[in-house]
Coordinates of C-alpha atoms in Angstrom, one line a residue:
M54 CA 0.1 0.3 -0.3
T55 CA 3.1 2.1 0.8
I56 CA 4.4 2.0 -2.0
L57 CA 0.6 2.0 -4.3
I58 CA 1.0 5.2 -2.6
I59 CA 4.0 6.6 -3.8
K60 CA 3.6 5.7 -7.6
T61 CA 0.6 8.1 -7.0
I62 CA 1.7 11.1 -5.5
F63 CA 4.4 10.3 -8.3
L64 CA 2.4 10.2 -11.1
C65 CA 0.3 13.5 -9.9
A66 CA 3.2 15.3 -9.5
I67 CA 5.0 15.0 -12.9
A68 CA 1.3 15.7 -14.3
Y69 CA 1.9 18.7 -12.4
L70 CA 4.8 19.9 -13.7
I71 CA 3.2 19.0 -17.2
G72 CA 0.8 21.2 -16.5
A73 CA 1.9 23.8 -15.0
I74 CA 3.8 24.6 -18.2
P75 CA 3.9 28.1 -18.7
T76 CA 2.8 27.6 -22.8
G77 CA 1.9 31.3 -23.3
V78 CA 4.8 32.5 -21.4
I79 CA 6.9 31.4 -22.9
I80 CA 6.0 31.9 -26.7
S81 CA 5.3 35.7 -26.0
K82 CA 9.0 35.8 -23.9
K83 CA 11.1 33.8 -27.2
V84 CA 9.5 35.2 -29.7
F85 CA 7.9 38.3 -28.6
G86 CA 10.9 39.4 -25.5
F87 CA 7.5 40.6 -23.3
D88 CA 5.6 38.2 -20.8
I89 CA 1.7 38.4 -21.8
R90 CA 0.7 38.5 -18.6
T91 CA 1.5 42.6 -18.7
K92 CA -0.8 42.7 -21.6
G93 CA -4.2 42.3 -22.3
S94 CA -6.5 41.0 -19.2
G95 CA -3.2 39.7 -17.8
N96 CA -4.3 36.1 -18.4
M97 CA -0.5 34.2 -19.6
G98 CA -4.0 31.1 -21.6
S99 CA -4.2 30.8 -24.9
T100 CA -7.9 33.9 -25.7
N101 CA -5.3 37.0 -24.2
V102 CA -2.6 35.3 -26.4
M103 CA -4.6 35.4 -30.0
R104 CA -5.9 39.2 -28.1
V105 CA -2.4 39.7 -27.9
L106 CA -0.1 38.3 -30.1
G107 CA -2.6 37.4 -32.5
T108 CA -4.8 34.2 -33.8
K109 CA -1.7 31.7 -34.9
W110 CA 0.1 32.0 -32.0
G111 CA -3.0 31.9 -30.2
V112 CA -4.4 27.9 -32.0
V113 CA -0.3 26.8 -31.3
V114 CA -0.6 27.7 -27.6
Q115 CA -3.8 26.5 -27.4
I116 CA -3.2 23.2 -28.4
L117 CA 0.0 23.4 -26.5
D118 CA -1.9 23.8 -23.8
I119 CA -5.1 20.9 -24.6
L120 CA -2.1 18.1 -25.2
K121 CA -1.2 19.5 -20.7
G122 CA -4.4 17.8 -20.2
V123 CA -4.1 14.8 -23.0
F124 CA -1.0 13.8 -22.4
P125 CA -1.6 12.9 -18.8
V126 CA -4.9 10.7 -18.8
L127 CA -3.3 8.6 -21.6
M128 CA 0.7 8.0 -20.9
L129 CA 0.4 8.7 -16.9
A130 CA -2.8 6.8 -16.0
N131 CA -3.0 4.5 -18.9
V132 CA 0.2 3.5 -19.6
I133 CA 2.6 3.5 -16.7
G134 CA -0.3 3.3 -14.1
R135 CA -1.1 0.3 -15.9
N136 CA 2.3 -0.9 -16.3
W137 CA 3.0 -0.1 -12.4
D138 CA -0.5 -2.9 -11.5
M139 CA -1.8 0.4 -9.9
F140 CA -5.7 -1.6 -10.0
G141 CA -5.5 -4.8 -9.1
E142 CA -7.5 -6.4 -6.3
G143 CA -7.2 -4.0 -2.8
S144 CA -5.4 -1.6 -3.9
F145 CA -7.8 2.5 -3.7
L146 CA -7.9 3.4 -6.9
S147 CA -9.2 2.7 -10.5
L148 CA -8.5 3.8 -14.2
H149 CA -10.5 6.9 -13.9
I150 CA -9.7 7.3 -9.8
L151 CA -6.4 7.8 -11.7
E152 CA -7.1 9.4 -14.1
I153 CA -8.6 12.2 -13.4
M154 CA -6.0 12.6 -10.4
V155 CA -4.1 13.1 -12.7
G156 CA -5.4 15.2 -14.3
L157 CA -6.6 17.5 -11.8
S158 CA -3.6 17.5 -10.8
A159 CA -1.9 19.0 -14.6
I160 CA -5.2 22.0 -14.1
V161 CA -4.2 22.7 -11.1
G162 CA -0.6 22.8 -12.3
H163 CA -1.4 25.5 -15.6
I164 CA -3.7 27.2 -13.0
F165 CA -1.4 27.9 -10.3
T166 CA 1.8 27.1 -12.3
C167 CA 5.7 26.8 -10.3
F168 CA 6.9 27.9 -13.1
A169 CA 5.7 31.5 -13.5
Q170 CA 5.2 32.4 -9.4
F171 CA 2.2 30.7 -9.4
K172 CA 0.6 32.9 -11.8
G173 CA -0.9 31.0 -14.6
G174 CA -3.8 30.7 -16.5
K175 CA -7.9 29.8 -16.1
G176 CA -7.4 26.3 -16.9
I177 CA -10.1 25.5 -19.3
N178 CA -7.4 24.0 -22.6
T179 CA -6.5 21.5 -20.4
A180 CA -9.0 21.2 -18.3
L181 CA -10.5 20.1 -21.8
G182 CA -7.4 18.0 -22.4
M183 CA -8.7 15.7 -19.8
L184 CA -12.2 15.3 -20.5
L185 CA -11.3 14.5 -24.0
A186 CA -9.0 11.9 -23.0
I187 CA -11.6 10.5 -20.3
I188 CA -15.2 10.8 -21.7
P189 CA -14.1 12.2 -25.1
L190 CA -18.1 11.9 -27.0
E191 CA -19.1 14.4 -23.9
T192 CA -16.3 16.3 -24.5
L193 CA -17.5 17.0 -28.6
S194 CA -20.8 17.2 -27.8
A195 CA -20.1 20.3 -25.3
L196 CA -17.6 21.7 -28.1
V197 CA -20.0 22.2 -30.3
F198 CA -22.5 24.7 -27.6
F199 CA -18.7 26.2 -26.9
I200 CA -18.5 27.1 -30.8
I201 CA -21.9 28.1 -31.1
V202 CA -22.0 30.3 -28.2
V203 CA -19.1 32.6 -29.2
G204 CA -20.8 32.5 -32.6
I205 CA -23.3 34.3 -31.7
S206 CA -21.6 36.6 -28.8
G207 CA -17.4 36.7 -29.2
Y208 CA -17.4 35.4 -25.1
V209 CA -15.0 32.6 -24.6
S210 CA -15.7 32.5 -20.6
L211 CA -19.2 33.4 -21.2
A212 CA -19.2 29.7 -23.4
S213 CA -17.1 28.1 -21.5
M214 CA -19.2 27.8 -18.6
I215 CA -21.8 27.2 -20.8
A216 CA -20.1 24.8 -23.0
I217 CA -18.9 22.8 -19.2
S218 CA -22.8 23.1 -17.7
I219 CA -23.6 21.2 -20.9
L220 CA -21.4 19.1 -20.5
P221 CA -22.6 16.4 -16.8
I222 CA -26.2 16.5 -18.7
C223 CA -25.3 14.9 -21.6
F224 CA -23.5 12.7 -19.4
L225 CA -26.0 11.8 -17.8
I226 CA -28.0 11.2 -20.8
R227 CA -26.0 9.0 -22.6
H228 CA -25.4 7.2 -18.9
N229 CA -29.4 6.9 -18.5
C230 CA -31.6 7.1 -22.5
I231 CA -28.0 5.1 -24.7
D232 CA -25.6 2.8 -22.5
A233 CA -24.8 2.6 -18.7
I234 CA -20.8 3.6 -18.4
D235 CA -19.0 2.1 -16.2
G236 CA -17.7 3.8 -12.8
Y237 CA -20.1 6.2 -13.3
L238 CA -21.1 8.0 -10.6
T239 CA -16.7 8.5 -10.3
L240 CA -16.7 10.4 -13.0
M241 CA -19.6 12.3 -12.5
Y242 CA -18.6 13.7 -9.1
F243 CA -15.8 14.8 -11.5
I244 CA -17.5 16.1 -14.4
L245 CA -19.7 17.5 -10.9
S246 CA -15.9 19.3 -9.9
I247 CA -15.1 20.7 -12.4
V248 CA -17.8 22.6 -13.6
V249 CA -17.3 24.3 -9.8
L250 CA -13.6 25.0 -10.1
V251 CA -14.8 26.3 -13.9
F252 CA -17.4 28.8 -12.6
I253 CA -14.6 29.0 -9.3
V254 CA -11.7 30.7 -12.2
H255 CA -14.2 32.8 -13.9
R256 CA -16.0 35.4 -10.8
S257 CA -14.3 38.2 -12.4
N258 CA -15.9 37.8 -15.8
I259 CA -18.8 37.4 -14.4
V260 CA -18.3 40.2 -12.8
R261 CA -17.9 41.7 -16.2
L262 CA -20.1 39.8 -18.2
I263 CA -22.7 41.0 -15.4
R264 CA -21.4 44.4 -15.9
K265 CA -20.9 43.4 -19.2
T266 CA -16.9 45.0 -19.2
E267 CA -16.5 42.4 -20.5
N268 CA -13.9 41.8 -24.2
K269 CA -15.1 39.7 -26.7
I270 CA -13.5 38.4 -29.7
E271 CA -15.7 40.7 -32.4
K272 CA -14.6 38.4 -35.3
W273 CA -15.6 34.9 -33.6
Q274 CA -18.7 35.9 -34.3
F275 CA -19.6 34.2 -37.0
L276 CA -23.0 34.0 -36.1
C277 CA -24.0 37.6 -36.1
K278 CA -22.1 38.2 -39.7
N279 CA -26.1 38.9 -41.2
N280 CA -26.9 40.9 -38.7
K281 CA -24.4 42.9 -38.6
K282 CA -24.6 43.5 -42.5
E283 CA -28.5 44.1 -42.8
K284 CA -27.5 46.8 -39.5
Q285 CA -24.2 48.8 -41.5

């Protein structure tokens, strides 16, 4: 049991360090010569990178941040966890539990990165990567809502919160109407914790949305183009 605990802590620590890689900060400093956290919203996430450095670099950061969530789940939990026989009889772990633990460790690493004075991003892309690795169907469904909300409003923060709120609903429907999911309760508790976390890290965005001072990316409002042309 002691060895198992040590292995679990080690994998979570590695996941934290992977999530803590400050991709936005690294790219802004190496390519542009300044810290992205000193510009725009002061966040190192892909949305702020897109606003300040352009869409190309924003997409690069977004992909890298998503991979920070995918890699711990697929490699640390599914590959190393299995090879180390961490899910055998008498273990306090299951595959889903270890996936959740390393995934959350990566998200915490992104939000509180030890490589950048513990001032990181909001963890949305890293959470997206983790969710794609664990529950891909539900996550892709939530992404559809994300695209629709961004296309209408231009608010990435609003789209993120609505999409993450759709996730447990999709999961509930799949389990009860399509096929029973192994480890359903464990995964549902995990999904609900992600929902709560997303709303917590977006609390300042919620205030700005209420005050109508939140930044939007107007060029992403592709579903409102016709309305804009009619107004002109």
